[in-house]
Coordinates of C-alpha atoms in Angstrom, one line a residue:
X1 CA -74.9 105.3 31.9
X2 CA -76.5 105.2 35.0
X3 CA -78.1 108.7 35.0
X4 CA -78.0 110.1 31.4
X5 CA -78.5 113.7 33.0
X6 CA -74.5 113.7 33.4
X7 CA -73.8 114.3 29.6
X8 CA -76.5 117.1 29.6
X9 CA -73.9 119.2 32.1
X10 CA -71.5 119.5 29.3
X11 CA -71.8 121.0 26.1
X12 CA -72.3 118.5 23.4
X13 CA -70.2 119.0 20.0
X14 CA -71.8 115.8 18.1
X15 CA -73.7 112.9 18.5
X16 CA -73.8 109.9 16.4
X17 CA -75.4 106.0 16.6
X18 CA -73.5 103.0 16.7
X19 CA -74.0 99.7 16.3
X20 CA -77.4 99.8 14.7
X21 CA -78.2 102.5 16.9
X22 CA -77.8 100.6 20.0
X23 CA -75.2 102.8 21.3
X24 CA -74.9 106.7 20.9
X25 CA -71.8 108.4 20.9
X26 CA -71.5 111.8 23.1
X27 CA -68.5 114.1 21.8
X28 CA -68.6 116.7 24.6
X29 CA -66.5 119.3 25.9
X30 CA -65.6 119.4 29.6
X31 CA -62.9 121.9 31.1
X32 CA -59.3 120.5 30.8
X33 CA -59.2 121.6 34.7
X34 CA -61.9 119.3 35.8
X35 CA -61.3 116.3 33.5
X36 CA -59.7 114.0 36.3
X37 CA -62.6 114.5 38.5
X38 CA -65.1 114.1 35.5
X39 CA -63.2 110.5 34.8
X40 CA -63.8 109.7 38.2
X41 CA -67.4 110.5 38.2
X42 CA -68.5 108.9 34.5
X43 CA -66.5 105.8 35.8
X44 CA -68.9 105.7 38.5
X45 CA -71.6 105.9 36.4
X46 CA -71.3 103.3 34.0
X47 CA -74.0 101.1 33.8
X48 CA -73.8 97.5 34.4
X49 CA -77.2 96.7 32.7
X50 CA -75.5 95.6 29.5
X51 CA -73.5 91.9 29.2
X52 CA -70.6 92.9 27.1
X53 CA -67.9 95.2 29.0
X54 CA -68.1 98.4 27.0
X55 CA -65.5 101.7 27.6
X56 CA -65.7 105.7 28.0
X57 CA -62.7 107.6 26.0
X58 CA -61.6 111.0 26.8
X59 CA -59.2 112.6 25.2
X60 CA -57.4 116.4 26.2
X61 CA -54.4 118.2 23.4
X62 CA -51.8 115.7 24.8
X63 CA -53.7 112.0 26.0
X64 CA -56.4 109.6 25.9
X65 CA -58.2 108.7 28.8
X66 CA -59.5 105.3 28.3
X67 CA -61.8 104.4 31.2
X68 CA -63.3 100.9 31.9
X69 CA -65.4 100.2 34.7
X70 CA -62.8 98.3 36.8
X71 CA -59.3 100.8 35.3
X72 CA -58.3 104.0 34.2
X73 CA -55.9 103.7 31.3
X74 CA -54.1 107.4 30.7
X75 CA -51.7 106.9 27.5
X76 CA -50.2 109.8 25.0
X77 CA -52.3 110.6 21.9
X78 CA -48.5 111.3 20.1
X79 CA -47.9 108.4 17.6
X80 CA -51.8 107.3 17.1
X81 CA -53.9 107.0 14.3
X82 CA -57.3 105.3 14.6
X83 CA -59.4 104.0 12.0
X84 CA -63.0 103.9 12.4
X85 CA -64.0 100.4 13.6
X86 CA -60.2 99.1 13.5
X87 CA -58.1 98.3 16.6
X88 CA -56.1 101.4 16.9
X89 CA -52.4 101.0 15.3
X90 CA -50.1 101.4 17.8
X91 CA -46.8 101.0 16.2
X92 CA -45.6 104.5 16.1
X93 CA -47.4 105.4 19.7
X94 CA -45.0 107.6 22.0
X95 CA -46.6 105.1 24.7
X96 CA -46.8 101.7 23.4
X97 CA -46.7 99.7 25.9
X98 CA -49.4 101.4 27.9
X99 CA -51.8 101.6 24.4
X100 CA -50.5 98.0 24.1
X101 CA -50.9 97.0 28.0
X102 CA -54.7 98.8 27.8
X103 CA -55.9 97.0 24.4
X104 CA -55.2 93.7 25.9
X105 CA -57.4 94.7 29.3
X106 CA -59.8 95.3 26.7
X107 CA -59.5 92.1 24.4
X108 CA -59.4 90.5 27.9
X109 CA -63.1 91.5 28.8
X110 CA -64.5 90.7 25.3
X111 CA -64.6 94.1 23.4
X112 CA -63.8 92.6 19.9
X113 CA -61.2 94.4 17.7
X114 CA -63.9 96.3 15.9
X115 CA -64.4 98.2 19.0
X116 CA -61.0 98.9 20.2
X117 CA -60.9 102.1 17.8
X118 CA -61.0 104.3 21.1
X119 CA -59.9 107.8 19.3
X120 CA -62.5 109.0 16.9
X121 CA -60.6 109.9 13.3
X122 CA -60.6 113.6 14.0
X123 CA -59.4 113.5 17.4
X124 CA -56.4 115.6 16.0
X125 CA -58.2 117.9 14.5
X126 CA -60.3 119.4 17.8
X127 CA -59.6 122.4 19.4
X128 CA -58.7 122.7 23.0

């Protein structure tokens, strides 16, 4: 991120390190009513400082928000179950060819299939 303030204007749930501690992972909770404008503004902010393209994933009750620096990728959440550090199964997704359309953006830009995870494992289990 550009300016790291941003996250501070939310409240954050959890925080964990990834990728031996090279990246942090925010789980934050923003207003369902402002989410589209927050998208807008954290694509903004993404930081170009690093080589490798990297991603910002929001989800709400109903979809994921997976946000690149060049696209916005809005899918439904119904059919998916991540695995930690697996590319996300999307066999049974109620939007499979936008989940399918979005991972190969991603694969196109480098992220490796470790990475393309996008939903943590409890994303079902958060309230809203």
């Amino acid at each position: 991120m550009k300016d790291k303030k941003m996250i501070k204007k939310f409240p954050v749930l959890k925080c964990q390190s990834r990728f031996l501690g090279l990246c942090k992972i925010y789980t934050i909770s923003i207003p369902e009513k402002d989410i589209e404008d927050e998208v807008k503004a954290f694509q903004k902010n993404m930081s170009t400082a690093l080589k490798k393209e990297w991603y910002i994933t929001f989800h709400t009750s109903e979809n994921a928000i997976v946000v690149f620096r060049e696209k916005i990728f809005v899918m439904s959440c119904k059919g998916i179950v991540p695995v930690y550090k697996k590319r996300i199964d999307t066999s049974h997704a109620k939007d499979k060819q936008r989940w399918d359309d979005m991972i190969q953006y991603a694969k196109s830009l480098g992220v490796p299939d470790e990475q393309c995870d996008f939903l943590p494992e409890d994303f079902t289990k958060q309230e809203y």
